[in-house]
Tab-separated table of C-alpha atoms and ligand atoms in Angstrom:
chain	number	residue	atom	x	y	z
A	1	MET	CA	-0.119	-0.217	0.077
A	2	THR	CA	1.228	3.345	-1.237
A	3	ASN	CA	0.413	6.923	-0.248
A	4	CYS	CA	-0.401	8.601	-3.592
A	5	LEU	CA	-1.395	11.887	-4.943
A	6	VAL	CA	-3.118	12.693	-7.866
A	7	LEU	CA	-2.632	16.406	-8.896
A	8	GLY	CA	-5.847	17.312	-10.759
A	9	GLY	CA	-7.805	14.178	-8.981
A	10	ASN	CA	-10.965	15.224	-9.867
A	11	GLY	CA	-10.300	15.592	-14.146
A	12	LEU	CA	-11.085	13.371	-16.578
A	13	ILE	CA	-8.153	11.041	-16.261
A	14	GLY	CA	-6.952	12.065	-12.569
A	15	SER	CA	-10.343	11.160	-11.105
A	16	PHE	CA	-10.174	7.690	-13.006
A	17	ILE	CA	-6.523	7.427	-11.891
A	18	ALA	CA	-7.707	8.177	-8.196
A	19	GLU	CA	-9.963	5.587	-8.491
A	20	GLN	CA	-8.103	3.048	-9.882
A	21	LEU	CA	-5.381	3.580	-7.038
A	22	ALA	CA	-7.882	3.069	-4.511
A	23	SER	CA	-9.814	0.225	-5.572
A	24	GLN	CA	-5.891	-1.089	-5.146
A	25	GLY	CA	-5.985	-0.505	-1.299
A	26	HIS	CA	-3.205	2.334	-1.875
A	27	LYS	CA	-4.083	5.718	0.351
A	28	VAL	CA	-4.859	8.049	-2.114
A	29	ARG	CA	-4.695	12.250	-1.843
A	30	ALA	CA	-6.914	13.736	-4.863
A	31	PHE	CA	-5.406	17.635	-5.026
A	32	ASP	CA	-7.825	19.914	-7.377
A	33	LYS	CA	-9.513	23.227	-7.246
A	34	PHE	CA	-12.717	21.033	-7.386
A	35	TRP	CA	-14.604	23.974	-8.992
A	36	GLU	CA	-16.559	22.439	-11.378
A	37	GLN	CA	-18.762	19.159	-11.077
A	38	ASP	CA	-17.197	16.693	-8.586
A	39	ASN	CA	-16.077	13.772	-10.164
A	40	LEU	CA	-15.252	11.575	-7.142
A	41	LYS	CA	-18.373	12.101	-5.355
A	42	SER	CA	-19.052	8.354	-4.579
A	43	ALA	CA	-15.262	7.057	-4.532
A	44	ALA	CA	-14.948	5.922	-1.080
A	45	GLY	CA	-11.219	6.133	0.603
A	46	ILE	CA	-10.183	9.229	-1.272
A	47	GLU	CA	-8.899	12.053	0.460
A	48	LYS	CA	-10.179	15.567	-1.516
A	49	PHE	CA	-7.633	18.018	-0.915
A	50	LYS	CA	-8.229	21.459	-2.234
A	51	GLY	CA	-6.121	23.520	-3.358
A	52	ASP	CA	-4.029	25.749	-5.959
A	53	TYR	CA	-1.372	24.410	-8.181
A	54	LEU	CA	-0.248	27.636	-9.002
A	55	LYS	CA	0.393	27.882	-4.910
A	56	ARG	CA	3.291	26.443	-3.661
A	57	GLY	CA	2.157	26.199	-0.370
A	58	ASP	CA	-0.681	24.534	-1.413
A	59	LEU	CA	1.273	21.980	-3.216
A	60	LYS	CA	3.850	21.609	-0.684
A	61	ARG	CA	1.107	21.032	2.386
A	62	THR	CA	-0.426	17.880	0.195
A	63	LEU	CA	2.960	16.772	-0.603
A	64	GLU	CA	3.274	15.436	2.983
A	65	GLY	CA	3.880	11.863	3.866
A	66	ILE	CA	3.427	10.971	0.015
A	67	GLY	CA	5.250	7.509	-1.751
A	68	VAL	CA	4.191	8.345	-5.459
A	69	VAL	CA	3.099	11.706	-7.229
A	70	PHE	CA	0.373	11.561	-10.326
A	71	HIS	CA	0.963	15.284	-11.846
A	72	SER	CA	-2.617	15.126	-13.888
A	73	LEU	CA	-3.106	18.648	-14.862
A	74	HIS	CA	-2.160	21.053	-17.558
A	75	THR	CA	-3.598	24.706	-17.111
A	76	THR	CA	-3.742	25.424	-21.167
A	77	VAL	CA	-4.706	23.025	-23.985
A	78	PRO	CA	-3.088	23.281	-27.427
A	79	VAL	CA	-5.150	26.145	-28.913
A	80	SER	CA	-4.912	28.169	-25.442
A	81	SER	CA	-1.291	27.776	-25.292
A	82	ILE	CA	-0.742	29.200	-29.112
A	83	LYS	CA	-2.528	32.481	-27.732
A	84	ASP	CA	-0.645	32.985	-25.012
A	85	PRO	CA	2.356	30.994	-24.929
A	86	LEU	CA	4.258	33.261	-21.792
A	87	HIS	CA	0.784	32.137	-19.717
A	88	ASP	CA	1.180	28.493	-20.611
A	89	ALA	CA	4.875	28.731	-19.466
A	90	GLU	CA	4.430	30.765	-16.269
A	91	THR	CA	1.780	28.311	-15.087
A	92	ASN	CA	3.000	24.958	-16.001
A	93	ILE	CA	6.979	24.770	-16.338
A	94	LEU	CA	7.977	26.902	-13.589
A	95	PRO	CA	5.284	25.500	-10.892
A	96	ALA	CA	6.169	21.806	-11.804
A	97	ILE	CA	10.263	22.934	-11.059
A	98	GLY	CA	8.771	24.129	-7.582
A	99	LEU	CA	7.137	20.503	-7.098
A	100	LEU	CA	9.866	18.257	-8.155
A	101	GLU	CA	11.933	20.645	-5.323
A	102	ASP	CA	9.384	19.997	-3.071
A	103	ALA	CA	8.586	16.636	-3.981
A	104	VAL	CA	12.700	15.668	-3.391
A	105	GLY	CA	12.490	17.578	-0.036
A	106	ALA	CA	8.750	15.438	1.267
A	107	GLY	CA	10.935	12.235	0.311
A	108	VAL	CA	8.741	11.365	-2.723
A	109	LYS	CA	9.997	8.048	-4.392
A	110	LYS	CA	8.704	8.022	-7.210
A	111	PHE	CA	7.114	10.682	-10.178
A	112	VAL	CA	4.485	9.974	-12.387
A	113	TYR	CA	4.490	12.250	-15.432
A	114	LEU	CA	1.454	12.657	-17.835
A	115	SER	CA	2.544	14.422	-20.980
A	116	SER	CA	0.590	14.632	-24.014
A	117	ILE	CA	1.017	13.179	-27.870
A	118	ALA	CA	1.281	16.871	-28.439
A	119	VAL	CA	5.084	16.464	-27.854
A	120	TYR	CA	5.427	14.636	-31.056
A	121	GLY	CA	4.067	17.785	-33.516
A	122	ILE	CA	3.253	16.644	-36.985
A	123	PRO	CA	4.353	12.917	-37.023
A	124	GLU	CA	6.883	11.817	-39.574
A	125	LYS	CA	5.594	8.569	-39.753
A	126	SER	CA	2.278	7.126	-38.677
A	127	PRO	CA	1.595	5.300	-36.076
A	128	ILE	CA	3.683	7.450	-34.000
A	129	SER	CA	6.307	5.597	-31.763
A	130	GLU	CA	8.184	6.024	-28.930
A	131	ARG	CA	11.028	6.775	-30.820
A	132	ALA	CA	9.681	9.618	-33.051
A	133	SER	CA	11.078	13.264	-33.048
A	134	THR	CA	9.264	15.112	-30.789
A	135	ILE	CA	9.133	18.632	-32.463
A	136	PRO	CA	6.079	19.977	-30.830
A	137	VAL	CA	3.469	22.532	-32.890
A	138	SER	CA	2.323	24.182	-29.722
A	139	PRO	CA	3.589	26.101	-26.878
A	140	TYR	CA	1.324	23.449	-25.064
A	141	GLY	CA	3.338	20.719	-26.518
A	142	VAL	CA	6.801	22.641	-25.989
A	143	SER	CA	5.665	22.711	-22.310
A	144	LYS	CA	4.837	19.192	-21.415
A	145	LEU	CA	8.580	18.078	-23.479
A	146	ALA	CA	10.375	21.155	-21.102
A	147	ILE	CA	8.313	19.285	-18.283
A	148	GLU	CA	9.359	15.771	-19.203
A	149	GLU	CA	12.926	17.416	-19.418
A	150	TYR	CA	12.896	18.355	-15.915
A	151	VAL	CA	11.401	15.305	-14.740
A	152	LYS	CA	13.918	13.193	-16.180
A	153	TYR	CA	16.859	15.896	-14.924
A	154	PHE	CA	15.253	15.207	-11.043
A	155	GLY	CA	15.383	11.814	-12.017
A	156	ARG	CA	19.523	12.083	-12.692
A	157	ALA	CA	20.360	14.555	-10.163
A	158	LYS	CA	18.523	13.798	-6.931
A	159	ASN	CA	17.475	10.007	-7.622
A	160	LEU	CA	13.897	10.593	-8.109
A	161	ASP	CA	12.421	7.714	-9.670
A	162	PHE	CA	9.688	8.533	-11.843
A	163	VAL	CA	7.788	7.463	-15.493
A	164	ILE	CA	6.441	9.596	-18.141
A	165	VAL	CA	3.198	8.704	-20.179
A	166	ARG	CA	2.104	10.376	-23.420
A	167	PRO	CA	-1.545	9.843	-23.551
A	168	SER	CA	-3.620	10.491	-26.842
A	169	ALA	CA	-6.632	12.760	-26.920
A	170	SER	CA	-8.701	11.386	-24.222
A	171	TYR	CA	-12.206	11.709	-23.421
A	172	GLY	CA	-14.840	10.494	-21.414
A	173	GLU	CA	-18.469	11.298	-19.269
A	174	ARG	CA	-16.337	12.980	-17.045
A	175	GLN	CA	-15.201	15.646	-19.272
A	176	GLY	CA	-17.650	19.038	-18.919
A	177	PHE	CA	-20.724	19.044	-20.459
A	178	SER	CA	-19.042	21.875	-23.075
A	179	PRO	CA	-18.085	21.977	-26.753
A	180	GLU	CA	-14.666	23.411	-25.377
A	181	THR	CA	-13.392	19.984	-23.724
A	182	GLY	CA	-12.493	18.163	-26.618
A	183	VAL	CA	-13.894	16.627	-30.188
A	184	VAL	CA	-15.957	14.127	-28.351
A	185	ALA	CA	-17.840	16.139	-25.907
A	186	ASN	CA	-17.858	18.612	-28.914
A	187	PHE	CA	-19.839	16.339	-31.225
A	188	VAL	CA	-22.073	15.092	-28.512
A	189	PHE	CA	-22.792	18.111	-26.945
A	190	LYS	CA	-24.314	19.626	-30.037
A	191	ALA	CA	-25.890	16.182	-31.078
A	192	LEU	CA	-27.912	16.753	-27.935
A	193	LYS	CA	-28.942	20.006	-28.075
A	194	LYS	CA	-29.533	19.764	-31.742
A	195	GLN	CA	-26.915	21.785	-33.456
A	196	ALA	CA	-25.127	20.956	-36.707
A	197	LEU	CA	-21.726	19.597	-35.908
A	198	SER	CA	-19.185	21.678	-37.197
A	199	ILE	CA	-16.276	20.472	-39.059
A	200	ARG	CA	-12.786	22.182	-40.556
A	201	GLY	CA	-11.883	20.566	-44.013
A	202	LYS	CA	-13.502	16.962	-44.966
A	203	GLY	CA	-13.861	15.289	-41.541
A	204	GLU	CA	-10.643	13.232	-42.997
A	205	ALA	CA	-8.772	13.996	-39.909
A	206	VAL	CA	-8.079	10.922	-37.577
A	207	ARG	CA	-7.631	10.832	-33.885
A	208	ASP	CA	-6.711	8.578	-31.731
A	209	LEU	CA	-9.454	8.641	-29.133
A	210	THR	CA	-8.798	6.679	-25.822
A	211	HIS	CA	-11.877	7.025	-23.072
A	212	GLY	CA	-9.929	8.407	-19.847
A	213	GLU	CA	-10.329	5.414	-17.726
A	214	ASP	CA	-8.486	3.188	-20.028
A	215	ILE	CA	-5.762	5.856	-19.926
A	216	ALA	CA	-5.721	5.893	-15.945
A	217	LYS	CA	-5.507	2.285	-15.977
A	218	GLY	CA	-2.454	2.324	-17.975
A	219	VAL	CA	-1.121	5.474	-15.563
A	220	VAL	CA	-1.052	3.153	-13.007
A	221	LYS	CA	0.415	0.120	-14.420
A	222	ALA	CA	3.199	2.230	-15.565
A	223	ALA	CA	3.624	3.406	-11.786
A	224	PHE	CA	3.584	0.148	-10.560
A	225	THR	CA	5.683	-1.902	-12.854
A	226	GLU	CA	9.110	-2.245	-12.853
A	227	THR	CA	10.181	-1.572	-16.857
A	228	LYS	CA	12.987	-1.107	-19.093
A	229	SER	CA	11.592	1.917	-20.572
A	230	ARG	CA	10.867	5.265	-18.622
A	231	VAL	CA	8.569	6.766	-21.489
A	232	PHE	CA	5.047	5.344	-22.819
A	233	ASN	CA	2.744	6.105	-25.645
A	234	LEU	CA	-0.719	5.380	-24.210
A	235	GLY	CA	-3.849	5.336	-26.939
A	236	THR	CA	-6.086	2.744	-28.674
A	237	GLY	CA	-3.624	2.400	-31.544
A	238	LYS	CA	-6.825	2.627	-33.715
A	239	GLY	CA	-7.261	5.540	-35.412
A	240	ILE	CA	-11.033	7.117	-36.446
A	241	SER	CA	-11.682	10.284	-38.391
A	242	LEU	CA	-14.248	12.921	-37.350
A	243	ASN	CA	-16.952	11.842	-40.203
A	244	GLU	CA	-16.711	8.675	-38.622
A	245	LEU	CA	-17.466	9.505	-35.060
A	246	ALA	CA	-20.128	12.014	-36.055
A	247	LYS	CA	-21.273	8.765	-37.386
A	248	LYS	CA	-20.795	6.797	-33.907
A	249	VAL	CA	-22.547	9.926	-32.136
A	250	GLY	CA	-25.336	10.039	-34.461
A	251	GLU	CA	-25.927	6.476	-33.858
A	252	ALA	CA	-25.785	6.892	-30.010
A	253	VAL	CA	-27.846	9.768	-29.866
A	254	GLY	CA	-30.387	7.611	-32.500
A	255	GLU	CA	-30.446	10.463	-34.904
A	256	LYS	CA	-28.741	11.637	-38.148
A	257	LEU	CA	-26.895	14.751	-37.527
A	258	GLU	CA	-26.673	17.563	-39.577
A	259	ILE	CA	-22.777	18.513	-40.453
A	260	LYS	CA	-21.497	22.035	-41.421
A	261	TYR	CA	-18.242	21.131	-43.042
A	262	GLU	CA	-16.029	24.972	-43.071
A	263	GLY	CA	-12.735	25.958	-44.001
A	264	SER	CA	-10.000	23.931	-44.931
A	265	ALA	CA	-8.510	21.079	-42.671
A	266	ARG	CA	-6.189	22.865	-39.887
A	267	GLY	CA	-3.428	21.009	-37.479
A	268	ILE	CA	-2.230	17.531	-37.627
A	269	GLN	CA	-4.285	15.369	-39.855
A	270	GLU	CA	-3.172	11.587	-38.661
A	271	HIS	CA	-2.511	11.064	-35.040
A	272	VAL	CA	-2.429	7.339	-34.290
A	273	TYR	CA	-0.290	5.547	-31.565
A	274	ASP	CA	1.762	2.937	-32.051
A	275	VAL	CA	1.242	1.146	-28.395
A	276	SER	CA	3.193	-2.362	-28.807
A	277	ARG	CA	6.240	-0.698	-25.999
A	278	ALA	CA	3.242	0.109	-23.247
A	279	LYS	CA	1.312	-3.824	-24.182
A	280	GLN	CA	4.738	-5.223	-24.140
A	281	GLU	CA	5.842	-3.967	-20.800
A	282	LEU	CA	2.913	-2.982	-19.041
A	283	GLY	CA	0.480	-5.492	-20.159
A	284	TRP	CA	-1.767	-2.894	-20.628
A	285	GLU	CA	-4.272	-2.097	-23.898
A	286	ALA	CA	-7.083	-0.123	-24.072
A	287	GLU	CA	-10.257	-1.781	-23.518
A	288	ILE	CA	-13.224	0.493	-24.072
A	289	GLY	CA	-14.311	0.643	-27.304
A	290	ILE	CA	-15.491	4.215	-29.304
A	291	GLU	CA	-18.890	2.999	-29.400
A	292	GLU	CA	-18.967	2.070	-25.828
A	293	GLY	CA	-17.211	5.505	-24.987
A	294	VAL	CA	-19.491	7.585	-26.674
A	295	LYS	CA	-22.865	6.085	-25.189
A	296	LYS	CA	-21.273	6.908	-22.067
A	297	CYS	CA	-21.032	10.215	-22.798
A	298	VAL	CA	-24.380	10.442	-24.337
A	299	GLU	CA	-26.139	8.691	-21.429
A	300	ALA	CA	-24.266	11.081	-18.659
A	301	PHE	CA	-24.337	14.337	-20.635
A	302	ARG	CA	-28.146	13.681	-21.355
A	303	GLU	CA	-28.710	13.932	-18.131
A	304	LYS	CA	-27.013	17.266	-17.643
A	305	ILE	CA	-29.317	18.973	-20.541
B	1	NAD	N1	-7.865	14.887	-22.043
B	1	NAD	C1	-6.722	14.755	-23.030
B	1	NAD	O1	-7.514	14.569	-24.246
B	1	NAD	C2	-5.557	14.547	-22.807
B	1	NAD	C3	-4.438	14.250	-24.126
B	1	NAD	C4	-2.773	13.975	-23.489
B	1	NAD	C5	-2.414	14.333	-22.253
B	1	NAD	N2	-3.359	14.496	-21.351
B	1	NAD	C6	-2.908	15.568	-20.372
B	1	NAD	O2	-3.288	14.130	-18.803
B	1	NAD	C7	-3.495	15.219	-17.621
B	1	NAD	C8	-5.038	15.602	-17.485
B	1	NAD	O3	-5.872	15.790	-18.272
B	1	NAD	P1	-7.475	15.698	-18.640
B	1	NAD	O4	-8.144	16.027	-19.362
B	1	NAD	O5	-7.547	14.708	-17.241
B	1	NAD	O6	-7.777	17.202	-17.782
B	1	NAD	P2	-8.873	17.942	-16.837
B	1	NAD	O7	-9.046	19.320	-17.534
B	1	NAD	O8	-10.196	17.248	-16.853
B	1	NAD	O9	-8.151	17.961	-15.475
B	1	NAD	C9	-7.674	18.531	-15.031
B	1	NAD	C10	-7.903	18.711	-13.542
B	1	NAD	O10	-6.828	19.912	-13.138
B	1	NAD	C11	-7.321	21.082	-12.033
B	1	NAD	N3	-7.043	21.768	-12.004
B	1	NAD	C12	-6.473	23.255	-13.473
B	1	NAD	N4	-5.913	23.647	-12.844
B	1	NAD	C13	-5.667	23.702	-11.592
B	1	NAD	C14	-5.082	24.301	-10.643
B	1	NAD	N5	-4.598	25.747	-10.556
B	1	NAD	N6	-5.396	24.227	-9.451
B	1	NAD	C15	-5.659	22.995	-9.049
B	1	NAD	N7	-6.136	22.229	-9.806
B	1	NAD	C16	-6.757	22.226	-11.176
B	1	NAD	C17	-8.742	21.316	-12.813
B	1	NAD	O11	-9.956	21.599	-11.933
B	1	NAD	C18	-9.541	19.542	-13.238
B	1	NAD	O12	-10.124	18.684	-12.365
B	1	NAD	C19	-3.154	16.672	-18.312
B	1	NAD	O13	-1.590	17.269	-17.984
B	1	NAD	C20	-3.439	16.940	-19.679
B	1	NAD	O14	-2.919	18.123	-20.339
B	1	NAD	C21	-4.921	14.975	-21.525
């Protein structure tokens, strides 16, 4: 049994990490602002710690007695980081360095960092393996990569054990009911509100969409498995186009959806992972198929209308 701290413990992935850990008998502290819906309502055995990641004092207090830290929050997303790169760096890179220093000071044994597929940028080859070049195309991706390097530095300089996981695009019923929280939430939100879906280009962009609960299971396996590698891609390893996703959402809602194709396609067109390392070294594979995942989102979001 290990004392675990989950930063962003009320978030999509973090809340599933906290629950996974508790179900395996670990003692869990979930650190979050808890400013939106409570994703840990029914989670027994999880201590909720309300605090602000940007206040070093809050973080320091929550590190007391902790063995493993799961860092599962970022203050921006790629689009917002492009609008304000300085805010992205100031509110992610600098606090992460303070956190690593304080974790070492508090005697933390292992640091688990949730990075992102965004570190790869435009892939040279698909599917993307952990050996691919990291050339991020957003400040979000740059700061994820910078924090990865700081984690590795603290590993070398301070003997802090660590593992880095890079989730693919993740979704789930614990995301906010809003069009801003990812493509699945966006499509389901619009479908339930009977609004047309809006897709840039022809809808052929392909994503590796992974349910947050699957990502969380991979993260926990990565934290507690003795492995050769320290960096893992976590995703389904399967691509789905935006058009296919729209069809699945229409099927789950039970309606034919109107789609407005607007402008030309932008950004990365194919983001699909090679997940063989996680399969071989962690014995982990995503289990929740897109139909089931979309259905969970539709059911949960329907209740919020
Ligand atoms: N969701 C994805 O598609 C995805 C993909 C790749 C990587 N990631 C990364 O995985 C991690 C978790 O992502 P998620 O989707 O669960 O995010 P999320 O937004 O659902 O959860 C983040 C949580 O952090 C909390 N938080 C944010 N700022 C805070 C602050 N200043 N103080 C205290 N709490 C704060 C929020 O309240 C929220 O509950 C992040 O680092 C994210 O960048 C996510």
